[in-house]
PDB file of C-alpha atoms and ligand atoms in Angstrom:
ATOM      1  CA  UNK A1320      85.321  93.287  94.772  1.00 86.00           C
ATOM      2  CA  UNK A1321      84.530  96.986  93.382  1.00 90.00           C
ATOM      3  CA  UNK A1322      84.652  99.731  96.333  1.00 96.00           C
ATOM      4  CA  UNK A1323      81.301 100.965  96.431  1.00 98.00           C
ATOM      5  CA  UNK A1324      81.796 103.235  99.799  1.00 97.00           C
ATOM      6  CA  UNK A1325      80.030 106.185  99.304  1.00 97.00           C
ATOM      7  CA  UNK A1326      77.654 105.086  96.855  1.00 98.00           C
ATOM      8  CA  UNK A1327      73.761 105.110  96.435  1.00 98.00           C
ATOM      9  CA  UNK A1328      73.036 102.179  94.744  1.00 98.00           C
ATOM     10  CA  UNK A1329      69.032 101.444  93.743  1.00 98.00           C
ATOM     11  CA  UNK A1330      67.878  97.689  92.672  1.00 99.00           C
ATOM     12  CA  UNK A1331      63.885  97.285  91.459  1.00 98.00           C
ATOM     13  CA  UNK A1332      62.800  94.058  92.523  1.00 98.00           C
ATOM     14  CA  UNK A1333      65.620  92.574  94.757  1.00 98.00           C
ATOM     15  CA  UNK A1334      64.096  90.304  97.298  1.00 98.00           C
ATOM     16  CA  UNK A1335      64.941  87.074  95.254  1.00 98.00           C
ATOM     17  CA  UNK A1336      67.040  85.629  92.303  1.00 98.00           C
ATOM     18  CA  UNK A1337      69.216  87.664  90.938  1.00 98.00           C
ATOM     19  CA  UNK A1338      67.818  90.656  92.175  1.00 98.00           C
ATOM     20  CA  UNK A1339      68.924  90.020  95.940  1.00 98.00           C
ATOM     21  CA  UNK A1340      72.585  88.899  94.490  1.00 98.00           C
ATOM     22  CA  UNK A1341      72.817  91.883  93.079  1.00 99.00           C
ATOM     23  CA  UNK A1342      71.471  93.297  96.787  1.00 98.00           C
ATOM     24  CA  UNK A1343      73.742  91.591  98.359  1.00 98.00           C
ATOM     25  CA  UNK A1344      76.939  91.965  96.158  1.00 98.00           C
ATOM     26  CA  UNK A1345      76.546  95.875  96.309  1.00 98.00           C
ATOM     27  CA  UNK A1346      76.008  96.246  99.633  1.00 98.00           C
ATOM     28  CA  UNK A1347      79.077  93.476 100.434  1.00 98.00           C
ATOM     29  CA  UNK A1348      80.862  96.068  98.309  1.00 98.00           C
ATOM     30  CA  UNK A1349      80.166  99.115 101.219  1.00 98.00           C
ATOM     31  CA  UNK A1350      77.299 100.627  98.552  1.00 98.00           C
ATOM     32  CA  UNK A1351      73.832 102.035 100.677  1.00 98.00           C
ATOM     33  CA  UNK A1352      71.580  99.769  99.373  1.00 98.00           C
ATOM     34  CA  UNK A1353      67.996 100.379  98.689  1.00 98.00           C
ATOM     35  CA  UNK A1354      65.713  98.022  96.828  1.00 98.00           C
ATOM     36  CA  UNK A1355      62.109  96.960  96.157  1.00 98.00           C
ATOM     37  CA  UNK A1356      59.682  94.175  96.476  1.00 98.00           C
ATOM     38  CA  UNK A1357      56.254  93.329  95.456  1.00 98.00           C
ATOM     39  CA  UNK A1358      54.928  90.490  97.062  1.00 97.00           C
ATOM     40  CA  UNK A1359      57.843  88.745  99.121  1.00 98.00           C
ATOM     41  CA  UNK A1360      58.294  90.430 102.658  1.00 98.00           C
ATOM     42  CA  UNK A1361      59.822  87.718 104.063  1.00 98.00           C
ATOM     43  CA  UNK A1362      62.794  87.406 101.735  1.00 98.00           C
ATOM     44  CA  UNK A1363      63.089  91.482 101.718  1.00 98.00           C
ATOM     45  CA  UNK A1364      63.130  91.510 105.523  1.00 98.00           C
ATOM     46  CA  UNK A1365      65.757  88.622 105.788  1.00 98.00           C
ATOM     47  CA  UNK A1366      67.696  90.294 103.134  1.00 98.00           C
ATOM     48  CA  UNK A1367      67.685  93.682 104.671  1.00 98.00           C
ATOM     49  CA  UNK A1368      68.759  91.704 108.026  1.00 98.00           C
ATOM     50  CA  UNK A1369      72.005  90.286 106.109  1.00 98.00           C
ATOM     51  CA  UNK A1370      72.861  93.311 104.505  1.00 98.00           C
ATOM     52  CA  UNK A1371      71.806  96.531 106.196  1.00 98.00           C
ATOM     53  CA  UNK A1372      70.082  97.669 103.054  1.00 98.00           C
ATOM     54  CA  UNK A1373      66.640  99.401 103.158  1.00 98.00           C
ATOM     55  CA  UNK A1374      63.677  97.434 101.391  1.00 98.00           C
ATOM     56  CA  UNK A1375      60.759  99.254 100.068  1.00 98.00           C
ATOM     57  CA  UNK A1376      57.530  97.634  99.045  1.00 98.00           C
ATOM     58  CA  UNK A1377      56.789  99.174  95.525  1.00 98.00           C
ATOM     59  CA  UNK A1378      55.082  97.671  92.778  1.00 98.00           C
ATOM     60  CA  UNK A1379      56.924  97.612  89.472  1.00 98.00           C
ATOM     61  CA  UNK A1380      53.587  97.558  87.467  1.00 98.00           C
ATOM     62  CA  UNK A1381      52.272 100.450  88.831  1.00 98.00           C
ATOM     63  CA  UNK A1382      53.917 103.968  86.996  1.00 98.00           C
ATOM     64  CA  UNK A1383      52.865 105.882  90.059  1.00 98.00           C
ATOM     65  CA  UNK A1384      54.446 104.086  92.232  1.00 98.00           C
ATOM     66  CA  UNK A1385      57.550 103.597  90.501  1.00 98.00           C
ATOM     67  CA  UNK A1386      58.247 107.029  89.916  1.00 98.00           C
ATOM     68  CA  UNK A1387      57.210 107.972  93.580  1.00 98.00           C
ATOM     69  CA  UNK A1388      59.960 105.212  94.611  1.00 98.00           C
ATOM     70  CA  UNK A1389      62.464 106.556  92.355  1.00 98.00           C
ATOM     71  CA  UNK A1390      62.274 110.045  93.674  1.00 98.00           C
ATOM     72  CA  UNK A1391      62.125 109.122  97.461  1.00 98.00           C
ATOM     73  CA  UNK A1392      65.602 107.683  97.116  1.00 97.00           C
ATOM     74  CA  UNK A1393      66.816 111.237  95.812  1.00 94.00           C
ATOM     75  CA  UNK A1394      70.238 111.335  94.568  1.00 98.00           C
ATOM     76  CA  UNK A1395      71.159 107.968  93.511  1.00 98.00           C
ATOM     77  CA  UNK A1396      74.338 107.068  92.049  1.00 98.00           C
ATOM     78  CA  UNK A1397      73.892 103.494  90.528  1.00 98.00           C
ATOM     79  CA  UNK A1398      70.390 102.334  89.434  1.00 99.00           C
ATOM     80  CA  UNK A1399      69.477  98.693  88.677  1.00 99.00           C
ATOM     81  CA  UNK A1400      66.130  97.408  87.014  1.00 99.00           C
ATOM     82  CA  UNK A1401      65.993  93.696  87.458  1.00 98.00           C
ATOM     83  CA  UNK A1402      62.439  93.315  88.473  1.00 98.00           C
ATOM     84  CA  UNK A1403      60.686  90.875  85.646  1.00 98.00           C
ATOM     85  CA  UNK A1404      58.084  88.529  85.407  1.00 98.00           C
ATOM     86  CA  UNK A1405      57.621  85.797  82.781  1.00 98.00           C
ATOM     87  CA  UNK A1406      54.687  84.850  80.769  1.00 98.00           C
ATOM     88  CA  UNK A1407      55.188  81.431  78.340  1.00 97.00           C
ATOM     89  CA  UNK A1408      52.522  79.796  76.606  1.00 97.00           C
ATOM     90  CA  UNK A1409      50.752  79.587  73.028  1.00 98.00           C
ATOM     91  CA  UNK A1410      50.263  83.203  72.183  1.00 98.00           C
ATOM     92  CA  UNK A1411      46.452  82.082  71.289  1.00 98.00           C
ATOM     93  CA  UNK A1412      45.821  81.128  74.863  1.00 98.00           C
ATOM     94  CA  UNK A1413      47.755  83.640  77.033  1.00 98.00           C
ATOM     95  CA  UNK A1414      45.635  86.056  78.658  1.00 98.00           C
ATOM     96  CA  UNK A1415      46.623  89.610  77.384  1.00 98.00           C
ATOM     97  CA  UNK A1416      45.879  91.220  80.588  1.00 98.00           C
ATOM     98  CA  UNK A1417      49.147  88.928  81.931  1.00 98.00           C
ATOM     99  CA  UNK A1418      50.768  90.100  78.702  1.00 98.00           C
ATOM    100  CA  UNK A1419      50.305  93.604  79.622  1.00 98.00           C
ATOM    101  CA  UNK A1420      50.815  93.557  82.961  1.00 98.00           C
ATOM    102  CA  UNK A1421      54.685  91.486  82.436  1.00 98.00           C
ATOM    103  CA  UNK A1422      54.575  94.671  79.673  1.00 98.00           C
ATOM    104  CA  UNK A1423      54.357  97.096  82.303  1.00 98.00           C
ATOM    105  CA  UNK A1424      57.055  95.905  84.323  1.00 98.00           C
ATOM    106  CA  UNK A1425      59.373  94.569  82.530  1.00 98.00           C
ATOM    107  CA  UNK A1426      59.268  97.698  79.610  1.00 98.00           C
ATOM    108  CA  UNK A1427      57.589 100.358  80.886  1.00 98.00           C
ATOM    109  CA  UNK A1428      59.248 100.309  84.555  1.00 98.00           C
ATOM    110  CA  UNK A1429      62.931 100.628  83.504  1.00 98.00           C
ATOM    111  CA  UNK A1430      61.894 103.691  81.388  1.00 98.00           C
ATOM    112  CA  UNK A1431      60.652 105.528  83.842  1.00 98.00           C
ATOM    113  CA  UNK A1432      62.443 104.569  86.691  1.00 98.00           C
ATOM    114  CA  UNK A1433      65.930 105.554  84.477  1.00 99.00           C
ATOM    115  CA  UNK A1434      64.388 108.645  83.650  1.00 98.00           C
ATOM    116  CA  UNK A1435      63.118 109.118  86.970  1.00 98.00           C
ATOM    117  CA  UNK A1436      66.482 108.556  88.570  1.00 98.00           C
ATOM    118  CA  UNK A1437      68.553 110.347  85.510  1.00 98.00           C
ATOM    119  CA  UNK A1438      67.048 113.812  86.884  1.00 98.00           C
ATOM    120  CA  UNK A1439      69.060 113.521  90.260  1.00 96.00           C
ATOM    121  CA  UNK A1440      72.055 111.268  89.109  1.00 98.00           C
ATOM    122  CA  UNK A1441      75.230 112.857  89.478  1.00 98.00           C
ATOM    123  CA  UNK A1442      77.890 113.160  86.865  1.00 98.00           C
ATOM    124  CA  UNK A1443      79.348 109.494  86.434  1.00 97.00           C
ATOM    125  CA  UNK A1444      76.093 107.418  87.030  1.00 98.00           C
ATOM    126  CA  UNK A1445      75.164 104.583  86.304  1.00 98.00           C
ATOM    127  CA  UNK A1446      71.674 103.221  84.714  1.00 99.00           C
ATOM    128  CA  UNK A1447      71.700  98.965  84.445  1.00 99.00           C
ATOM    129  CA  UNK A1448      69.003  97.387  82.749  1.00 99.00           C
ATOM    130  CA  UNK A1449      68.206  93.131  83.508  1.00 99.00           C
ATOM    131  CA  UNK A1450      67.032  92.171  79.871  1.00 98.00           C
ATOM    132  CA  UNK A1451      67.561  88.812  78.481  1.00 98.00           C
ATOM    133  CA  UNK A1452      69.748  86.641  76.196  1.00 98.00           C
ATOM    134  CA  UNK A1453      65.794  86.420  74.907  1.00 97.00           C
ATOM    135  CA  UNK A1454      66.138  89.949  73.735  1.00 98.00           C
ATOM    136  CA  UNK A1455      68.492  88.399  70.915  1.00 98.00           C
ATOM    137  CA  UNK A1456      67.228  85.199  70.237  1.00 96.00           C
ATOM    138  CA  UNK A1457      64.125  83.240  71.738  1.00 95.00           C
ATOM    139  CA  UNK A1458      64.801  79.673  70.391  1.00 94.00           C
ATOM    140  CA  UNK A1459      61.588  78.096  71.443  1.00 93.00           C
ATOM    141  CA  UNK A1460      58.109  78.738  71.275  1.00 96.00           C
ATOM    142  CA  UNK A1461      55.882  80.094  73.794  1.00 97.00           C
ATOM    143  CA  UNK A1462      58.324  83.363  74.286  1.00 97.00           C
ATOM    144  CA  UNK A1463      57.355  85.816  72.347  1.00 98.00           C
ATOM    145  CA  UNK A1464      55.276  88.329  74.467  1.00 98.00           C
ATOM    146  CA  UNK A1465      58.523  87.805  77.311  1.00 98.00           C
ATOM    147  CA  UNK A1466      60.851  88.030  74.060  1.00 98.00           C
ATOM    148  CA  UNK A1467      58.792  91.432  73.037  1.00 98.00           C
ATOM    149  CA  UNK A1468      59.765  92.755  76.612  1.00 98.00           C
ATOM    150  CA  UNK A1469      63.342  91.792  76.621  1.00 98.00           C
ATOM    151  CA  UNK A1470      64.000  93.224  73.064  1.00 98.00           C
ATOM    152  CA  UNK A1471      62.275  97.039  73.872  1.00 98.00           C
ATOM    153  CA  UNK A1472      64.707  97.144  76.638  1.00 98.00           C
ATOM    154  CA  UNK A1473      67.612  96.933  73.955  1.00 98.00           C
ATOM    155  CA  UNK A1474      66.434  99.532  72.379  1.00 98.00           C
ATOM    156  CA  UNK A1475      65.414 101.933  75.302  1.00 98.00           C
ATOM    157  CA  UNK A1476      69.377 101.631  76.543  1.00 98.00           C
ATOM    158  CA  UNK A1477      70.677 102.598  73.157  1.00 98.00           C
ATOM    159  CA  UNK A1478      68.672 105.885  73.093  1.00 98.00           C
ATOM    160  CA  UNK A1479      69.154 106.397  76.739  1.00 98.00           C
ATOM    161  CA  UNK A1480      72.882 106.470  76.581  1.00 98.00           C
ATOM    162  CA  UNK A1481      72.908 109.099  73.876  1.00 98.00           C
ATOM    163  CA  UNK A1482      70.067 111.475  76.213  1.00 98.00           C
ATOM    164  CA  UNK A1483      72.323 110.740  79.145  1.00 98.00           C
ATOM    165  CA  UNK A1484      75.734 110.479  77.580  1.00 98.00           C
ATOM    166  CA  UNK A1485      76.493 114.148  78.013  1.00 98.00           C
ATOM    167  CA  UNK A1486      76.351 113.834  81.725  1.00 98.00           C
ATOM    168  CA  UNK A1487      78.920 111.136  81.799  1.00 98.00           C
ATOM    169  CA  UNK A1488      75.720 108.283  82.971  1.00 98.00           C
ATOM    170  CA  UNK A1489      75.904 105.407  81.105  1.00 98.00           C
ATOM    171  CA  UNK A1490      73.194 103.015  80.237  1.00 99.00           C
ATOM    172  CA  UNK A1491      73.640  99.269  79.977  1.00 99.00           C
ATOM    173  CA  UNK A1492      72.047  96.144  79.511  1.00 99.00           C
ATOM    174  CA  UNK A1493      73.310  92.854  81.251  1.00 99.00           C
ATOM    175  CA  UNK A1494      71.538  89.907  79.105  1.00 98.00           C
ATOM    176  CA  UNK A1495      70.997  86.859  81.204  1.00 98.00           C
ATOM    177  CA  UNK A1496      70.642  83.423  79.980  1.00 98.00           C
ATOM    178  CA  UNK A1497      69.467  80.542  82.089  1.00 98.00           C
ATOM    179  CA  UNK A1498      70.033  81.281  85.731  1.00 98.00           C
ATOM    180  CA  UNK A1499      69.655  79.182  88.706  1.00 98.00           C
ATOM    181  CA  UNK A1500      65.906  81.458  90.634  1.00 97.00           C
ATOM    182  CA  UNK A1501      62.502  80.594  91.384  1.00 96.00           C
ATOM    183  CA  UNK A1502      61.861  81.850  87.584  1.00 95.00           C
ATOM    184  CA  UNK A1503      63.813  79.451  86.311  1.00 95.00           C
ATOM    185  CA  UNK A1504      65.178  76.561  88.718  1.00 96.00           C
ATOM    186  CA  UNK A1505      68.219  74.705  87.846  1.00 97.00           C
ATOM    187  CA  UNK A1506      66.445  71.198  88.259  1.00 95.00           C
ATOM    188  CA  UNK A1507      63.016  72.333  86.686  1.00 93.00           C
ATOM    189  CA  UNK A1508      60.917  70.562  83.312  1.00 91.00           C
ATOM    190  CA  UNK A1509      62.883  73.336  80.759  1.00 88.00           C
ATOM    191  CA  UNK A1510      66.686  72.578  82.160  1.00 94.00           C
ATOM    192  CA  UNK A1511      67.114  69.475  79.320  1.00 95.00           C
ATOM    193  CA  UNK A1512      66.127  71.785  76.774  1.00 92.00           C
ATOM    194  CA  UNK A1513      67.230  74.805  77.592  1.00 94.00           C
ATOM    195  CA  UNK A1514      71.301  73.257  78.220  1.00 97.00           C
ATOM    196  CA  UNK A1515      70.605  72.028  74.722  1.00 95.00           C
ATOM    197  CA  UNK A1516      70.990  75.517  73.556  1.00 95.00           C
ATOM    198  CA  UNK A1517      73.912  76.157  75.379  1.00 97.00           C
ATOM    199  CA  UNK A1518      78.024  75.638  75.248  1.00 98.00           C
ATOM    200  CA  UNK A1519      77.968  75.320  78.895  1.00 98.00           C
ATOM    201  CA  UNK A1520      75.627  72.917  80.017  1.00 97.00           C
ATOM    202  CA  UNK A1521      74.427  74.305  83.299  1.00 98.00           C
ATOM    203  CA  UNK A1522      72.508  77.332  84.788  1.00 98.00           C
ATOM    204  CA  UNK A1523      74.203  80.449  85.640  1.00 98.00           C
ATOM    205  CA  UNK A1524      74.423  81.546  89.308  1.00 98.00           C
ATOM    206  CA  UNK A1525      72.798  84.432  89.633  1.00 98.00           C
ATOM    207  CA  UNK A1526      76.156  85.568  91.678  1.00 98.00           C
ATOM    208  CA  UNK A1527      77.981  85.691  87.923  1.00 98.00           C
ATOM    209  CA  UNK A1528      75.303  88.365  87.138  1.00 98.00           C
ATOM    210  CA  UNK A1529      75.668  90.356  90.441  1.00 98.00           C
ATOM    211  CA  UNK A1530      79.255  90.793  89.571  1.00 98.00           C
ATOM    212  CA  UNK A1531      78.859  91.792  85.803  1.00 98.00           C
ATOM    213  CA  UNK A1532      76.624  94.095  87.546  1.00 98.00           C
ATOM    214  CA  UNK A1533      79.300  95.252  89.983  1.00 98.00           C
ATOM    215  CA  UNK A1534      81.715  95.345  86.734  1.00 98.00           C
ATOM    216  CA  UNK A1535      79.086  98.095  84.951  1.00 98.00           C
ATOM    217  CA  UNK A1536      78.585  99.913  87.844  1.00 98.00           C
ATOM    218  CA  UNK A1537      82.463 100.489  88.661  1.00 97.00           C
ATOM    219  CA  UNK A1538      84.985 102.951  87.685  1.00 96.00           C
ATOM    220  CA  UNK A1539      86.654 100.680  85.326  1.00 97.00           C
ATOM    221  CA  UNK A1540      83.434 100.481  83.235  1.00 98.00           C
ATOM    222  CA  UNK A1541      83.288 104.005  82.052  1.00 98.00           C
ATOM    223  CA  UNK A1542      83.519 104.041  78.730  1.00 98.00           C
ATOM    224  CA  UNK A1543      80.933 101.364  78.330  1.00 98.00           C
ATOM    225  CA  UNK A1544      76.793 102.885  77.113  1.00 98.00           C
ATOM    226  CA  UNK A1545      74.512 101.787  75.222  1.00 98.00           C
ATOM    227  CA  UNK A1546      75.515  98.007  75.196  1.00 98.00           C
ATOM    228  CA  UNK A1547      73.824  95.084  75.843  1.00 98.00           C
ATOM    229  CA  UNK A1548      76.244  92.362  77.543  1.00 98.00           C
ATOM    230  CA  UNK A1549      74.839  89.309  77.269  1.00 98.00           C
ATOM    231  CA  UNK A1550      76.125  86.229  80.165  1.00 98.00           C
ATOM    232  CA  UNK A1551      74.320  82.920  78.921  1.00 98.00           C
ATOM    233  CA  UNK A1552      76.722  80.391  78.979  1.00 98.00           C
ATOM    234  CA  UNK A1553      76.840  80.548  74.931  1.00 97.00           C
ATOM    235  CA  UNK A1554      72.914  80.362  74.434  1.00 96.00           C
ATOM    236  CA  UNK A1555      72.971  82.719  71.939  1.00 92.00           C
ATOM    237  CA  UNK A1556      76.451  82.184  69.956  1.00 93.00           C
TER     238      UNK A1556
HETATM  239  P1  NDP B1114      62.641  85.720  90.295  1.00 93.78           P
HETATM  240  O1  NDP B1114      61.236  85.428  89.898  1.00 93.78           O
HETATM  241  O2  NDP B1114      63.428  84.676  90.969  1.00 93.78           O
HETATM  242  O3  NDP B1114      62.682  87.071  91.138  1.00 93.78           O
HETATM  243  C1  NDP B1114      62.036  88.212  90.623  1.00 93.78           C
HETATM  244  C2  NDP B1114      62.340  89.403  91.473  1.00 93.78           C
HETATM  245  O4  NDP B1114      61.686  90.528  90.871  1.00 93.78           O
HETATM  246  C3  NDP B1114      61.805  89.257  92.874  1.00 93.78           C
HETATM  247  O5  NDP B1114      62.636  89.919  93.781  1.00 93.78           O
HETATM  248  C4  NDP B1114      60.449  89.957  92.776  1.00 93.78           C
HETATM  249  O6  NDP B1114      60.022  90.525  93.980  1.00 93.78           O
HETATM  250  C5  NDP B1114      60.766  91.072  91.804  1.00 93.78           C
HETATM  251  N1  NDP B1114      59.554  91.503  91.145  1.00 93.78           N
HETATM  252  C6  NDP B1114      58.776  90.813  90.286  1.00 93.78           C
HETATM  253  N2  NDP B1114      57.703  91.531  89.947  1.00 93.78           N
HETATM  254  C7  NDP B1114      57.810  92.704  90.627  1.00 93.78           C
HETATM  255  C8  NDP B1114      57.011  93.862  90.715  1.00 93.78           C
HETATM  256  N3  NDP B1114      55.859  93.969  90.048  1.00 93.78           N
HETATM  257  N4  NDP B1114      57.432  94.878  91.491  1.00 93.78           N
HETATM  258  C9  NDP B1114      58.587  94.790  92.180  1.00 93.78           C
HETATM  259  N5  NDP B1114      59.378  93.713  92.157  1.00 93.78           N
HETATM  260  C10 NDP B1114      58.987  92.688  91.385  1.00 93.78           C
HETATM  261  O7  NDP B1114      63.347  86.141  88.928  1.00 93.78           O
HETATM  262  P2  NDP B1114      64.892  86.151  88.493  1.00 93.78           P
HETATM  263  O8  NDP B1114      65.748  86.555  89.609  1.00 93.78           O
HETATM  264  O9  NDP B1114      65.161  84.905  87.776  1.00 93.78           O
HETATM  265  O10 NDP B1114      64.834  87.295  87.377  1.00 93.78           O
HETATM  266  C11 NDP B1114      65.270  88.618  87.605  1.00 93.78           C
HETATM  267  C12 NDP B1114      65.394  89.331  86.265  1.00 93.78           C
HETATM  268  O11 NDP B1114      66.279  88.595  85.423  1.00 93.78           O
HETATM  269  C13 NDP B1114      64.079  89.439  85.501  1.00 93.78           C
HETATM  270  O12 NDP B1114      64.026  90.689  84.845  1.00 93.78           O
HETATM  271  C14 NDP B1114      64.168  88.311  84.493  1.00 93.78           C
HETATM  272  O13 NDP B1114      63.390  88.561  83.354  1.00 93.78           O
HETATM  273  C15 NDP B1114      65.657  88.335  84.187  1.00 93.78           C
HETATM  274  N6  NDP B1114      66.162  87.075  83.646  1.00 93.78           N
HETATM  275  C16 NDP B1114      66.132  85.911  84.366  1.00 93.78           C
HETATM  276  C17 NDP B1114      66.633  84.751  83.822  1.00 93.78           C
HETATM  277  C18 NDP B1114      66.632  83.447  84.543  1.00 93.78           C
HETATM  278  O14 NDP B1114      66.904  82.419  83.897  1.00 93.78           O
HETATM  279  N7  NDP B1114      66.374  83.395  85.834  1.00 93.78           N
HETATM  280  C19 NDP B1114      67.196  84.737  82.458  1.00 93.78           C
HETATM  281  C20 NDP B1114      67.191  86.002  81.797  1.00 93.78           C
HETATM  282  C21 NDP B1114      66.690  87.134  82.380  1.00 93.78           C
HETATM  283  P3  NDP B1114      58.784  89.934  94.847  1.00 93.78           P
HETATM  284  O15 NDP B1114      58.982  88.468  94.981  1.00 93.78           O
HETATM  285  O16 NDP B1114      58.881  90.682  96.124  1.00 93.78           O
HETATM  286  O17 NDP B1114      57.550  90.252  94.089  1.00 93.78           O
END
């Protein structure tokens, strides 16, 4: 457990997966908890039930709204970006419009919701990106548009630390490999292949990212920007 009492803690797209561990973990840690949904009320409302923290409805692929969010929670002292979708499939069959719209929330929303939230911050804050072990390596095919996504987020956090650095916020990445959601269930077609890949042969619980999370977020993380930290069960060594 970090001690979060006293914090403002932000999560984009927390109603499921990893998102609501992360939810969850903060606000078991005595954070105020905001996050956002999209299209799952009932999970937000259950969530906000077992927790206490506030859910907002707020589309991640919509700028407007993102910024708008961003700026209604005021002063915020952690910020997480977790909200993602993923789009697989031969690259000659994919419909782009998908391809831009999992572009617009999984690249374009953490930019502007960090900068957003980097004019308020406070000295000491905290900006955590959700990217992807897929930002490193994408092993098999189908992944590249998803890949594309997880790789501009790399680079957004390295130039972000170095605009924020100065005010003491850092900027991180926490890299994710195959984690027990809806996304990507434990028992579902890719498991055989994707354990394949991996020294430890089994999906992460998305309660191992919630606490890496925790682990950025804290005091003890300070001196930590501009990194991605990648959790995968060895996917990518
Ligand atoms: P899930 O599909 O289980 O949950 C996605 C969460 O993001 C939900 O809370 C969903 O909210 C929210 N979300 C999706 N689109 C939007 C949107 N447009 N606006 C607001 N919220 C949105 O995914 P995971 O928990 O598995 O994934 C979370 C993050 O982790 C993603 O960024 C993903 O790319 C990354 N990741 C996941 C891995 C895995 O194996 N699971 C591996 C590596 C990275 P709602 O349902 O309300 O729309």
């Amino acid at each position: 457990m970090t001690d979060f009492h006293g914090k403002k803690v932000l999560v984009l797209g927390g109603s499921r997966g990893i998102g609501a561990a992360i939810v969850r973990r903060f606000a078991n840690d005595g954070a105020e908890v905001t996050f956002t949904y999209a299209g799952s009320k009932d999970a937000a409302d259950a969530l906000t039930a077992a927790t206490g923290a506030k859910a907002v409805k707020s589309d991640a692929g919509d700028r407007s709204q993102t910024i708008e969010t961003v700026k209604a929670a005021g002063p915020i002292d952690v910020l997480v970006v977790n909200a993602g979708t993923l789009v697989l499939g031969d690259p000659l069959e994919t419909d782009p419009d998908a391809v831009d719209r999992m572009i617009d929330i999984n690249v374009r929303a953490p930019y502007h919701a960090s900068v957003e939230a980097a004019r308020l911050m406070p000295e000491g804050g905290r900006i955590v990106i959700i990217g992807s072990v897929n930002g490193d390596r994408m092993p098999f095919a189908g992944g590249a548009a998803y890949a594309l996504t997880k790789s501009a987020v790399q680079g957004m956090a390295r130039g972000l630390a170095r605009d924020f650095g100065p005010r003491n916020i850092t900027v991180n990445v926490i890299q994710p490999g195959p984690i027990d959601t809806d996304m990507n269930p434990a028992d579902g077609p890719m498991k055989d292949t994707m354990h394949g890949f991996m020294a430890l042969k089994r999906h992460g619980r998305p309660e191992e990212i919630a606490g890496l999370a925790a682990y950025l977020a804290g005091p003890e993380a300070g001196f930590i920007t501009g990194a991605m930290h990648t959790i995968d069960g060895g996917m990518g060594a």
